CSV table of C-alpha atoms in Angstrom, one decimal:
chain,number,residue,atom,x,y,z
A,1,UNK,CA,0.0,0.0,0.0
A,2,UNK,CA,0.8,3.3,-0.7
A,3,UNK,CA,3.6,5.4,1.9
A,4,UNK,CA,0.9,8.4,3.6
A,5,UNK,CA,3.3,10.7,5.7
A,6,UNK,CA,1.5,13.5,7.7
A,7,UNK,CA,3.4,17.4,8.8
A,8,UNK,CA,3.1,15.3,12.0
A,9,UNK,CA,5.5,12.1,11.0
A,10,UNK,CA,7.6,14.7,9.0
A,11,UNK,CA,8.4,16.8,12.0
A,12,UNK,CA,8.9,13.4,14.1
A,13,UNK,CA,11.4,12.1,11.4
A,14,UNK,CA,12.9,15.3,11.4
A,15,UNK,CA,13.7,15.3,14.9
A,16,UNK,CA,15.0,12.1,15.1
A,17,UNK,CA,17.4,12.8,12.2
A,18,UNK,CA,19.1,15.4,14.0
A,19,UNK,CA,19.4,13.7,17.4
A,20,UNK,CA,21.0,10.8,15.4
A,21,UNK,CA,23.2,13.7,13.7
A,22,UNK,CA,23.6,14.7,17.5
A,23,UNK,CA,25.2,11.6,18.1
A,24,UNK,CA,27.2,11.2,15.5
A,25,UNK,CA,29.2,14.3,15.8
A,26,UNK,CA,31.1,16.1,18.5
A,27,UNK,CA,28.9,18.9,19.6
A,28,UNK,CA,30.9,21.7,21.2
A,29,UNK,CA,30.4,23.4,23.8
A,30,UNK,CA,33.4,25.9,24.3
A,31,UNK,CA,34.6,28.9,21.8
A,32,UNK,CA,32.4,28.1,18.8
A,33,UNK,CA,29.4,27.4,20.9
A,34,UNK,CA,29.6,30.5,22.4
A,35,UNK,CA,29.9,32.7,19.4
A,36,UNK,CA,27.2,31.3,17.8
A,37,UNK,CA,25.2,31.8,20.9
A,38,UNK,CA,26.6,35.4,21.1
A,39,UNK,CA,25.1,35.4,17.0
A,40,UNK,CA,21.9,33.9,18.0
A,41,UNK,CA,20.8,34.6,20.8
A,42,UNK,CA,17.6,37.4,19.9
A,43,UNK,CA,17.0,35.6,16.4
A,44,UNK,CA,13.5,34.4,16.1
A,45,UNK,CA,11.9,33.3,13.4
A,46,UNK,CA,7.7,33.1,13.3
A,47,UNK,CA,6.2,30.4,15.5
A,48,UNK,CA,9.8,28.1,14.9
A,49,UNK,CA,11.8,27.9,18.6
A,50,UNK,CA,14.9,27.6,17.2
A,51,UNK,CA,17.8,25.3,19.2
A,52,UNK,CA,21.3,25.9,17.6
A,53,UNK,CA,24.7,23.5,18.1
A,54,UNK,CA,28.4,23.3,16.6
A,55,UNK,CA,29.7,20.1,15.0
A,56,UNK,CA,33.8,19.8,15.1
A,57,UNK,CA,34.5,19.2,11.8
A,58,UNK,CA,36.2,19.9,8.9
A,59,UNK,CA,33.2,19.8,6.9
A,60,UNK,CA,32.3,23.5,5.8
A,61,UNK,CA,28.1,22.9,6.2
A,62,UNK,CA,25.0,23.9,7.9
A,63,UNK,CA,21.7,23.2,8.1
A,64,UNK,CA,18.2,23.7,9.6
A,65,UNK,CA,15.4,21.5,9.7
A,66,UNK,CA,11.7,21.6,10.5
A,67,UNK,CA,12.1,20.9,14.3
A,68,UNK,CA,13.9,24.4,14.5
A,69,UNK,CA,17.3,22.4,14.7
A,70,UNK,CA,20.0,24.7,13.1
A,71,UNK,CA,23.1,23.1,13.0
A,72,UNK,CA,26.4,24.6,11.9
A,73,UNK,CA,29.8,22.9,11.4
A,74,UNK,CA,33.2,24.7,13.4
A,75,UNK,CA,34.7,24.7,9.5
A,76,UNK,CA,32.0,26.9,8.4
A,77,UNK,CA,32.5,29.7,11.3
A,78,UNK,CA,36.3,29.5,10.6
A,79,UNK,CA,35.9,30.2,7.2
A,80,UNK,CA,33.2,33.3,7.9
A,81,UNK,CA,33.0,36.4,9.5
A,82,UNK,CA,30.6,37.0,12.1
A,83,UNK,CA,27.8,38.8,9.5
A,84,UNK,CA,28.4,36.0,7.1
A,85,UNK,CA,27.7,33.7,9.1
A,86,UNK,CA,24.4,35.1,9.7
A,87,UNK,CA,23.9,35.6,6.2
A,88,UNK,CA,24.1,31.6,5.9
A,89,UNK,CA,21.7,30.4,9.0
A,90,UNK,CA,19.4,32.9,7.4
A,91,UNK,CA,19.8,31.2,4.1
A,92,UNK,CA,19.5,27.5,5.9
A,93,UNK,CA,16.3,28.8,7.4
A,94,UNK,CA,14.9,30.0,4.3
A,95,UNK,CA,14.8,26.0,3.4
A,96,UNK,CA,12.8,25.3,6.0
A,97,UNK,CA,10.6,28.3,5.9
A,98,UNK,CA,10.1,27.1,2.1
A,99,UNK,CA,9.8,23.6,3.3
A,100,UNK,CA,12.5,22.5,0.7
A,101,UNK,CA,14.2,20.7,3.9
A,102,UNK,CA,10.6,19.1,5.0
A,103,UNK,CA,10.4,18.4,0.9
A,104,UNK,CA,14.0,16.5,1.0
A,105,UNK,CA,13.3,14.6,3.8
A,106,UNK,CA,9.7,13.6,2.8
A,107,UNK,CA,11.5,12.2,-0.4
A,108,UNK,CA,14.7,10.4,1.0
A,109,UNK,CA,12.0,8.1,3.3
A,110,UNK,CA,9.9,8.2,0.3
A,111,UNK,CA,12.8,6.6,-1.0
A,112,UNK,CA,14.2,4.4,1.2
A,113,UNK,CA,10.3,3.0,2.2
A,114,UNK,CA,10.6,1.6,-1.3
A,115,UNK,CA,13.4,0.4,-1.5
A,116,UNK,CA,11.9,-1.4,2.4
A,117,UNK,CA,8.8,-2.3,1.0
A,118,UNK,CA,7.3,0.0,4.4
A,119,UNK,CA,3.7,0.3,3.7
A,120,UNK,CA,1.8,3.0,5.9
A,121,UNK,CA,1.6,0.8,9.2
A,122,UNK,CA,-0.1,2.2,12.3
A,123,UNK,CA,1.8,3.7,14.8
A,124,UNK,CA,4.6,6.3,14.8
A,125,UNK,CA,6.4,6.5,11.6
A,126,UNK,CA,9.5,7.3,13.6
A,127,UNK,CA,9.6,5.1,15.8
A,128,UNK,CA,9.4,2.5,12.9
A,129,UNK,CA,12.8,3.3,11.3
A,130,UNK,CA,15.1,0.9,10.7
A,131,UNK,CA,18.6,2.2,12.2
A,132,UNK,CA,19.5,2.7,7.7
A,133,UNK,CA,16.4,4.3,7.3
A,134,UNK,CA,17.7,6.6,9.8
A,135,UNK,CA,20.8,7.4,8.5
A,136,UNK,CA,19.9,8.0,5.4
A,137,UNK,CA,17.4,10.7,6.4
A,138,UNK,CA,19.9,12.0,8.5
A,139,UNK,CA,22.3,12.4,5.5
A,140,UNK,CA,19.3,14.0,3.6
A,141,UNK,CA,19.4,17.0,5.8
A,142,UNK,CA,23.1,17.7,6.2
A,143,UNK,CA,23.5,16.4,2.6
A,144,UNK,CA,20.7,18.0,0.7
A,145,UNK,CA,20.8,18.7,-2.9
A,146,UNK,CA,18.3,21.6,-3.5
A,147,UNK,CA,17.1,23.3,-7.1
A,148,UNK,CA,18.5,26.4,-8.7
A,149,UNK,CA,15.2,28.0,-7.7
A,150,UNK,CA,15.1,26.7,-4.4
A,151,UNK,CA,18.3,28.3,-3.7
A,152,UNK,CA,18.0,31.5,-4.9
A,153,UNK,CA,14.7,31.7,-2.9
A,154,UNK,CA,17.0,31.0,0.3
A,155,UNK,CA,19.3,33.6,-0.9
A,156,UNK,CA,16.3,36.5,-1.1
A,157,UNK,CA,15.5,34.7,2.5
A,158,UNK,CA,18.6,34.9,3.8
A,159,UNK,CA,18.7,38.8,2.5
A,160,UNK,CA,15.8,39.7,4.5
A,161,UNK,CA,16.9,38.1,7.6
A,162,UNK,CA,20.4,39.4,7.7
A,163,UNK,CA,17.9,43.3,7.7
A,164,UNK,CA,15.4,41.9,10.2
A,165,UNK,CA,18.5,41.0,12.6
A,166,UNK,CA,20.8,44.4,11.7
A,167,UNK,CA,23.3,42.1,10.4
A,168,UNK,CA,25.4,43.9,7.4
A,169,UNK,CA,23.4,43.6,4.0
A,170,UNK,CA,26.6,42.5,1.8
A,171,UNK,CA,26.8,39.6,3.8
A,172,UNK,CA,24.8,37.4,1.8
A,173,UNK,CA,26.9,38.6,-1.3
A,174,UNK,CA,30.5,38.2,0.9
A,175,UNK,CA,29.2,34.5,1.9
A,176,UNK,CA,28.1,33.4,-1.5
A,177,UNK,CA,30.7,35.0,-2.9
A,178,UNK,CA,33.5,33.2,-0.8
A,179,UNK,CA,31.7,29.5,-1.1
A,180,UNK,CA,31.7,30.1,-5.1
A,181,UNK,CA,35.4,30.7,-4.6
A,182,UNK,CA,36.3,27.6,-2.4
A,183,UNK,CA,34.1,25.4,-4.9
A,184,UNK,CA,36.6,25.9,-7.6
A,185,UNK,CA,39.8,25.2,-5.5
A,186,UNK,CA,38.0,22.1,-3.7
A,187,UNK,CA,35.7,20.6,-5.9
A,188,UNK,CA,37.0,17.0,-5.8
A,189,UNK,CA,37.1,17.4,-1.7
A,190,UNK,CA,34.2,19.8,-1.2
A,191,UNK,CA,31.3,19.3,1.4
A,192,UNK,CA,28.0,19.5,1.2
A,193,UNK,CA,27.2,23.5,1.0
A,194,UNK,CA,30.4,23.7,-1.1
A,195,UNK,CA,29.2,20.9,-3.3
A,196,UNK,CA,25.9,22.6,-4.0
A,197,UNK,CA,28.2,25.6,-5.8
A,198,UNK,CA,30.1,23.6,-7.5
A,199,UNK,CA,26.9,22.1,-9.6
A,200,UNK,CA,25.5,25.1,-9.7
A,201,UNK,CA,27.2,26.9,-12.2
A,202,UNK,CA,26.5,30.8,-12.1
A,203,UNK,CA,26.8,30.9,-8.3
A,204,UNK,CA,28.7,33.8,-8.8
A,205,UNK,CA,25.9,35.3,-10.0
A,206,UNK,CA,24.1,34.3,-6.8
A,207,UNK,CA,26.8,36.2,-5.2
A,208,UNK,CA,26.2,39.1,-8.0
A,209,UNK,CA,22.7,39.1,-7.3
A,210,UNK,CA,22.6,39.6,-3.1
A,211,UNK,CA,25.0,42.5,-4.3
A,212,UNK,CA,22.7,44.2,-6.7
A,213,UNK,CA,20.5,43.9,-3.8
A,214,UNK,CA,22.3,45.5,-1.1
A,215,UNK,CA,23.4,48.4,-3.8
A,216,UNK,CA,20.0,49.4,-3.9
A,217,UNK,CA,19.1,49.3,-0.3
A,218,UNK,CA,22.0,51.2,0.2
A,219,UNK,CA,21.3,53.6,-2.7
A,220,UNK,CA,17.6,54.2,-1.4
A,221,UNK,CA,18.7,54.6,1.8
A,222,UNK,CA,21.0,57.4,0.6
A,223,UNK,CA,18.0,59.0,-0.9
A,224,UNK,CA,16.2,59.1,1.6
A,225,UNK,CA,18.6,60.6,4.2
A,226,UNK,CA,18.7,63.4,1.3
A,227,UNK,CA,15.0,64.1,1.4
């Protein structure tokens, strides 16, 4: 019989995707814990309670899912200043305010219940995961492949929150504009978020286009101070 998977089994799957991720990585809780704590600590985003952690890694990647679970890898704030930084939580939000993320991980069970011959059973979807199934939807947040579209809707996303939370508004351009740059140098060796510029090829154009944006707050700004 056909896989039925309610918001409610989502968010469920969701949650224990990240608590497996939880697991799996070493979570700090000294210098990069508290500057993004410092970063994070007055962002809200409507009716999501977000909860934020550091994974030690060498991975440059974030993500966010649709539990409010942002996650964000110690390579990532090495390679970023404070503002960029911000630029991309507010861009890994924008997934899950899209529900690209909730999309992803709908698909990877989707997929893997085939390939499992899971039929909609009763009882918690969740708590019917096979420890694979688990992993694989784990992988399907930090490892997310997302559409041109879906991505430069994050981008405008990520825009706007960087002005809702005062944060700098080139940083969405500096960001981009430094992942489209370690893509070419790394592509063989590149993480996820690094990955999704390399097979995207006009992400400086991404980058161009969070700068045309700023250049015109800025510019209206300016006019206005004038008036």
């Amino acid at each position: 019989s056909a896989v039925t998977l309610t918001d409610a089994d989502i968010a469920e799957m969701s949650k224990s995707a990240v608590e497996k991720m939880d697991q799996e990585n070493q979570v700090d809780t000294s210098d990069y814990h508290r500057r993004l704590q410092r970063l994070t600590e007055n962002i809200s985003v409507d009716g999501l309670k977000l909860n934020f952690k550091v994974y030690l890694t060498k991975d440059v990647n974030a993500f966010a899912c649709g539990d409010g679970s942002v996650r964000v890898y110690s390579a990532l704030m090495d390679t970023m200043s404070d503002s960029e930084l911000m630029a991309i939580i507010g861009h890994e939000i924008g997934h899950v305010a899209r529900t690209d993320t909730k999309d992803a991980l709908k698909n990877a069970y989707l997929r893997s219940a085939a390939q499992n011959a899971a039929g909609s059973v009763s009882g918690s979807v969740a708590a019917r995961l096979s420890e694979s199934q688990l992993a694989e939807l784990a992988n399907s947040l930090a490892q997310a492949q997302y559409s041109q579209k879906q991505e430069y809707d994050a981008d405008e996303y990520g825009f706007e929150f960087c002005l809702k939370n005062n944060v700098d508004p080139y940083a969405m351009y500096h960001a981009l504009d430094k992942l489209a740059d370690m893509s070419k140098t790394n592509r063989n060796n590149a993480s996820a978020i690094v990955k999704a510029f390399a097979t995207h090829p006009d992400s400086y154009k991404r980058a161009q286009r969070m700068k045309e944006k700023a250049d015109a707050l800025q510019h209206d700004r300016r006019k206005r101070i004038k008036l």
